[in-house]
Amino acid sequence: MAAKKAIVKKLSAVETLGSATVICTDKTGTLTTNQMSVRWLYANGPLIEVTGSGYGPEGAFLLDGKTLAQDALDSLGVRRLLHAAALCNNAAVHQPAAGESGQWTISGDPTEAALITAAMKAGAGLDTLQKKYPRAAHIAFERIRKRMTTIHEEASDAHEKNRHVLAY
């Protein structure tokens, strides 16, 4: 440690580091396993807890410790919030292959994948959402804007005159 010019206040920390083979941190230096999950949602007033871990769609939404029914997710605006989070997203969540008992995996940003997982917990199928609201345009994340934007046009039959366009 001295050769690397590290300052350590406690000798036990050096001993612990000496036995480590891999240390994973994110950009802020927080230890991580490269798995993120949505734990809380704030939608239309109440703070809603989200249970479950990893990228699998198992979990529930709790308000004051009580599981919310699916219709309550609509009335509180949770489903609408999660639809926006899933559509304004470039990640993908992949379930284990048939017959395998492995974990769900992702491609793309772990934060975005966690948002898709939360939407799946609320019963949103990403394929169904993308068919109903196909992406018409995409403005990539920019340092100055500090956000990414996706534009979606609601799919409808050719005879409908008033088509909805949504920006997330």
PDB file of C-alpha atoms in Angstrom:
ATOM      1  CA  MET A   1       0.000   0.000   0.000  1.00  0.00           C
ATOM      2  CA  ALA A   2       2.868   2.338   0.758  1.00  0.00           C
ATOM      3  CA  ALA A   3       4.295   1.720  -2.731  1.00  0.00           C
ATOM      4  CA  LYS A   4       0.988   2.937  -4.199  1.00  0.00           C
ATOM      5  CA  LYS A   5       1.035   6.005  -1.894  1.00  0.00           C
ATOM      6  CA  ALA A   6      -2.310   5.040  -0.330  1.00  0.00           C
ATOM      7  CA  ILE A   7      -3.292   6.500   3.005  1.00  0.00           C
ATOM      8  CA  VAL A   8      -5.011   3.972   5.263  1.00  0.00           C
ATOM      9  CA  LYS A   9      -6.228   4.869   8.732  1.00  0.00           C
ATOM     10  CA  LYS A  10      -6.743   1.316  10.003  1.00  0.00           C
ATOM     11  CA  LEU A  11      -4.429  -1.640   9.493  1.00  0.00           C
ATOM     12  CA  SER A  12      -7.378  -4.047   9.323  1.00  0.00           C
ATOM     13  CA  ALA A  13      -8.460  -2.339   6.072  1.00  0.00           C
ATOM     14  CA  VAL A  14      -5.107  -3.206   4.491  1.00  0.00           C
ATOM     15  CA  GLU A  15      -5.451  -6.828   5.602  1.00  0.00           C
ATOM     16  CA  THR A  16      -8.930  -7.038   4.102  1.00  0.00           C
ATOM     17  CA  LEU A  17      -7.817  -5.515   0.806  1.00  0.00           C
ATOM     18  CA  GLY A  18      -4.880  -7.902   0.682  1.00  0.00           C
ATOM     19  CA  SER A  19      -7.227 -10.899   0.577  1.00  0.00           C
ATOM     20  CA  ALA A  20      -9.600  -9.444  -2.059  1.00  0.00           C
ATOM     21  CA  THR A  21      -9.337 -10.718  -5.623  1.00  0.00           C
ATOM     22  CA  VAL A  22     -11.958  -8.494  -7.276  1.00  0.00           C
ATOM     23  CA  ILE A  23     -13.370  -5.118  -6.251  1.00  0.00           C
ATOM     24  CA  CYS A  24     -16.299  -3.709  -8.249  1.00  0.00           C
ATOM     25  CA  THR A  25     -17.272  -0.052  -7.929  1.00  0.00           C
ATOM     26  CA  ASP A  26     -19.414   2.332  -9.906  1.00  0.00           C
ATOM     27  CA  LYS A  27     -18.429   5.851 -10.968  1.00  0.00           C
ATOM     28  CA  THR A  28     -19.048   7.212  -7.476  1.00  0.00           C
ATOM     29  CA  GLY A  29     -16.925   4.515  -5.844  1.00  0.00           C
ATOM     30  CA  THR A  30     -19.905   2.635  -4.429  1.00  0.00           C
ATOM     31  CA  LEU A  31     -19.498  -1.122  -4.240  1.00  0.00           C
ATOM     32  CA  THR A  32     -21.880  -2.824  -6.649  1.00  0.00           C
ATOM     33  CA  THR A  33     -22.735  -6.149  -8.260  1.00  0.00           C
ATOM     34  CA  ASN A  34     -23.869  -4.465 -11.508  1.00  0.00           C
ATOM     35  CA  GLN A  35     -27.503  -5.112 -10.620  1.00  0.00           C
ATOM     36  CA  MET A  36     -29.815  -2.244  -9.939  1.00  0.00           C
ATOM     37  CA  SER A  37     -33.456  -2.289  -8.956  1.00  0.00           C
ATOM     38  CA  VAL A  38     -36.163   0.248  -8.379  1.00  0.00           C
ATOM     39  CA  ARG A  39     -36.955   0.296  -4.654  1.00  0.00           C
ATOM     40  CA  TRP A  40     -39.291   3.291  -4.328  1.00  0.00           C
ATOM     41  CA  LEU A  41     -41.593   5.221  -6.656  1.00  0.00           C
ATOM     42  CA  TYR A  42     -43.111   8.609  -6.112  1.00  0.00           C
ATOM     43  CA  ALA A  43     -46.284   8.982  -8.159  1.00  0.00           C
ATOM     44  CA  ASN A  44     -49.039  11.543  -7.587  1.00  0.00           C
ATOM     45  CA  GLY A  45     -48.230  12.006  -3.922  1.00  0.00           C
ATOM     46  CA  PRO A  46     -47.669   8.661  -2.225  1.00  0.00           C
ATOM     47  CA  LEU A  47     -44.295   6.996  -1.868  1.00  0.00           C
ATOM     48  CA  ILE A  48     -44.622   3.416  -3.103  1.00  0.00           C
ATOM     49  CA  GLU A  49     -42.213   0.619  -2.183  1.00  0.00           C
ATOM     50  CA  VAL A  50     -41.191  -1.877  -4.874  1.00  0.00           C
ATOM     51  CA  THR A  51     -40.147  -5.366  -3.774  1.00  0.00           C
ATOM     52  CA  GLY A  52     -38.057  -7.976  -5.563  1.00  0.00           C
ATOM     53  CA  SER A  53     -34.426  -8.118  -6.569  1.00  0.00           C
ATOM     54  CA  GLY A  54     -32.430  -8.635  -9.720  1.00  0.00           C
ATOM     55  CA  TYR A  55     -33.890  -8.148 -13.177  1.00  0.00           C
ATOM     56  CA  GLY A  56     -36.692 -10.726 -12.918  1.00  0.00           C
ATOM     57  CA  PRO A  57     -40.281  -9.431 -12.944  1.00  0.00           C
ATOM     58  CA  GLU A  58     -41.138 -10.887  -9.546  1.00  0.00           C
ATOM     59  CA  GLY A  59     -42.140  -8.296  -6.995  1.00  0.00           C
ATOM     60  CA  ALA A  60     -44.978  -6.189  -5.691  1.00  0.00           C
ATOM     61  CA  PHE A  61     -45.888  -2.564  -5.085  1.00  0.00           C
ATOM     62  CA  LEU A  62     -46.574  -1.642  -1.469  1.00  0.00           C
ATOM     63  CA  LEU A  63     -48.272   1.405  -0.025  1.00  0.00           C
ATOM     64  CA  ASP A  64     -47.994   1.676   3.766  1.00  0.00           C
ATOM     65  CA  GLY A  65     -46.890  -1.960   3.843  1.00  0.00           C
ATOM     66  CA  LYS A  66     -49.964  -3.238   1.961  1.00  0.00           C
ATOM     67  CA  THR A  67     -49.778  -4.743  -1.531  1.00  0.00           C
ATOM     68  CA  LEU A  68     -51.432  -2.577  -4.170  1.00  0.00           C
ATOM     69  CA  ALA A  69     -53.925  -4.196  -6.537  1.00  0.00           C
ATOM     70  CA  GLN A  70     -53.364  -3.769 -10.274  1.00  0.00           C
ATOM     71  CA  ASP A  71     -56.252  -1.266 -10.589  1.00  0.00           C
ATOM     72  CA  ALA A  72     -54.668   0.859  -7.835  1.00  0.00           C
ATOM     73  CA  LEU A  73     -51.520   1.146  -9.965  1.00  0.00           C
ATOM     74  CA  ASP A  74     -53.654   2.834 -12.621  1.00  0.00           C
ATOM     75  CA  SER A  75     -55.486   5.181 -10.264  1.00  0.00           C
ATOM     76  CA  LEU A  76     -52.222   6.303  -8.613  1.00  0.00           C
ATOM     77  CA  GLY A  77     -50.516   6.879 -11.967  1.00  0.00           C
ATOM     78  CA  VAL A  78     -47.844   4.251 -11.285  1.00  0.00           C
ATOM     79  CA  ARG A  79     -48.457   2.305 -14.481  1.00  0.00           C
ATOM     80  CA  ARG A  80     -48.320   5.471 -16.599  1.00  0.00           C
ATOM     81  CA  LEU A  81     -45.034   6.473 -14.943  1.00  0.00           C
ATOM     82  CA  LEU A  82     -43.550   3.027 -15.579  1.00  0.00           C
ATOM     83  CA  HIS A  83     -44.755   2.973 -19.186  1.00  0.00           C
ATOM     84  CA  ALA A  84     -42.866   6.227 -19.745  1.00  0.00           C
ATOM     85  CA  ALA A  85     -39.768   4.782 -18.050  1.00  0.00           C
ATOM     86  CA  ALA A  86     -39.904   1.651 -20.203  1.00  0.00           C
ATOM     87  CA  LEU A  87     -40.457   3.512 -23.473  1.00  0.00           C
ATOM     88  CA  CYS A  88     -37.798   6.187 -22.890  1.00  0.00           C
ATOM     89  CA  ASN A  89     -35.191   3.484 -22.627  1.00  0.00           C
ATOM     90  CA  ASN A  90     -32.496   1.784 -24.699  1.00  0.00           C
ATOM     91  CA  ALA A  91     -31.879  -1.265 -22.500  1.00  0.00           C
ATOM     92  CA  ALA A  92     -33.330  -4.767 -22.796  1.00  0.00           C
ATOM     93  CA  VAL A  93     -34.093  -7.425 -20.183  1.00  0.00           C
ATOM     94  CA  HIS A  94     -33.742 -11.082 -21.208  1.00  0.00           C
ATOM     95  CA  GLN A  95     -35.315 -14.011 -19.390  1.00  0.00           C
ATOM     96  CA  PRO A  96     -33.384 -17.270 -18.990  1.00  0.00           C
ATOM     97  CA  ALA A  97     -33.611 -19.663 -21.916  1.00  0.00           C
ATOM     98  CA  ALA A  98     -36.387 -22.269 -21.781  1.00  0.00           C
ATOM     99  CA  GLY A  99     -35.436 -25.116 -19.474  1.00  0.00           C
ATOM    100  CA  GLU A 100     -32.672 -23.134 -17.785  1.00  0.00           C
ATOM    101  CA  SER A 101     -32.876 -21.897 -14.219  1.00  0.00           C
ATOM    102  CA  GLY A 102     -30.445 -18.997 -14.669  1.00  0.00           C
ATOM    103  CA  GLN A 103     -30.968 -15.370 -13.794  1.00  0.00           C
ATOM    104  CA  TRP A 104     -32.505 -12.714 -15.964  1.00  0.00           C
ATOM    105  CA  THR A 105     -29.829 -10.780 -17.877  1.00  0.00           C
ATOM    106  CA  ILE A 106     -29.685  -7.371 -19.471  1.00  0.00           C
ATOM    107  CA  SER A 107     -28.155  -5.589 -22.397  1.00  0.00           C
ATOM    108  CA  GLY A 108     -27.617  -1.888 -22.051  1.00  0.00           C
ATOM    109  CA  ASP A 109     -27.482   0.428 -19.070  1.00  0.00           C
ATOM    110  CA  PRO A 110     -28.262  -1.207 -15.678  1.00  0.00           C
ATOM    111  CA  THR A 111     -30.298   1.811 -14.537  1.00  0.00           C
ATOM    112  CA  GLU A 112     -32.492   1.674 -17.633  1.00  0.00           C
ATOM    113  CA  ALA A 113     -32.864  -2.108 -17.254  1.00  0.00           C
ATOM    114  CA  ALA A 114     -34.049  -1.598 -13.660  1.00  0.00           C
ATOM    115  CA  LEU A 115     -36.777   0.733 -14.969  1.00  0.00           C
ATOM    116  CA  ILE A 116     -37.923  -1.893 -17.492  1.00  0.00           C
ATOM    117  CA  THR A 117     -38.000  -4.503 -14.717  1.00  0.00           C
ATOM    118  CA  ALA A 118     -40.194  -2.248 -12.576  1.00  0.00           C
ATOM    119  CA  ALA A 119     -42.565  -1.807 -15.518  1.00  0.00           C
ATOM    120  CA  MET A 120     -42.697  -5.592 -15.969  1.00  0.00           C
ATOM    121  CA  LYS A 121     -43.566  -5.966 -12.263  1.00  0.00           C
ATOM    122  CA  ALA A 122     -46.542  -3.684 -12.948  1.00  0.00           C
ATOM    123  CA  GLY A 123     -47.671  -5.999 -15.739  1.00  0.00           C
ATOM    124  CA  ALA A 124     -46.320  -4.003 -18.666  1.00  0.00           C
ATOM    125  CA  GLY A 125     -45.003  -6.082 -21.529  1.00  0.00           C
ATOM    126  CA  LEU A 126     -42.302  -4.126 -23.318  1.00  0.00           C
ATOM    127  CA  ASP A 127     -43.150  -5.709 -26.686  1.00  0.00           C
ATOM    128  CA  THR A 128     -46.810  -4.752 -26.264  1.00  0.00           C
ATOM    129  CA  LEU A 129     -45.900  -1.189 -25.247  1.00  0.00           C
ATOM    130  CA  GLN A 130     -43.541  -0.777 -28.191  1.00  0.00           C
ATOM    131  CA  LYS A 131     -46.219  -2.007 -30.604  1.00  0.00           C
ATOM    132  CA  LYS A 132     -48.853   0.316 -29.147  1.00  0.00           C
ATOM    133  CA  TYR A 133     -46.461   3.295 -28.980  1.00  0.00           C
ATOM    134  CA  PRO A 134     -43.764   2.797 -31.659  1.00  0.00           C
ATOM    135  CA  ARG A 135     -40.748   5.072 -31.370  1.00  0.00           C
ATOM    136  CA  ALA A 136     -40.883   7.783 -34.016  1.00  0.00           C
ATOM    137  CA  ALA A 137     -37.778   9.706 -32.959  1.00  0.00           C
ATOM    138  CA  HIS A 138     -34.989   9.684 -30.403  1.00  0.00           C
ATOM    139  CA  ILE A 139     -32.869  12.512 -29.036  1.00  0.00           C
ATOM    140  CA  ALA A 140     -29.804  11.056 -27.343  1.00  0.00           C
ATOM    141  CA  PHE A 141     -28.691  12.054 -23.856  1.00  0.00           C
ATOM    142  CA  GLU A 142     -26.609  15.217 -24.005  1.00  0.00           C
ATOM    143  CA  ARG A 143     -24.442  16.719 -21.339  1.00  0.00           C
ATOM    144  CA  ILE A 144     -26.032  20.141 -21.753  1.00  0.00           C
ATOM    145  CA  ARG A 145     -29.692  18.954 -21.793  1.00  0.00           C
ATOM    146  CA  LYS A 146     -29.034  16.319 -19.103  1.00  0.00           C
ATOM    147  CA  ARG A 147     -31.733  14.048 -20.498  1.00  0.00           C
ATOM    148  CA  MET A 148     -32.686  11.769 -23.341  1.00  0.00           C
ATOM    149  CA  THR A 149     -36.012  12.058 -25.161  1.00  0.00           C
ATOM    150  CA  THR A 150     -38.050   9.594 -27.159  1.00  0.00           C
ATOM    151  CA  ILE A 151     -41.042  10.497 -29.318  1.00  0.00           C
ATOM    152  CA  HIS A 152     -43.795   7.910 -29.749  1.00  0.00           C
ATOM    153  CA  GLU A 153     -46.826   7.938 -32.012  1.00  0.00           C
ATOM    154  CA  GLU A 154     -49.754   5.919 -30.748  1.00  0.00           C
ATOM    155  CA  ALA A 155     -50.479   3.116 -33.196  1.00  0.00           C
ATOM    156  CA  SER A 156     -54.004   3.204 -34.503  1.00  0.00           C
ATOM    157  CA  ASP A 157     -55.935   2.208 -37.546  1.00  0.00           C
ATOM    158  CA  ALA A 158     -55.449   4.158 -40.763  1.00  0.00           C
ATOM    159  CA  HIS A 159     -58.922   5.747 -40.529  1.00  0.00           C
ATOM    160  CA  GLU A 160     -58.328   7.520 -37.227  1.00  0.00           C
ATOM    161  CA  LYS A 161     -57.791  11.254 -37.689  1.00  0.00           C
ATOM    162  CA  ASN A 162     -56.534  12.239 -34.210  1.00  0.00           C
ATOM    163  CA  ARG A 163     -53.388  10.251 -33.499  1.00  0.00           C
ATOM    164  CA  HIS A 164     -51.550  10.944 -30.240  1.00  0.00           C
ATOM    165  CA  VAL A 165     -47.874  11.813 -30.174  1.00  0.00           C
ATOM    166  CA  LEU A 166     -46.062  11.404 -26.862  1.00  0.00           C
ATOM    167  CA  ALA A 167     -42.650  12.681 -25.758  1.00  0.00           C
ATOM    168  CA  TYR A 168     -40.867  10.997 -22.858  1.00  0.00           C
TER     169      TYR A 168
END
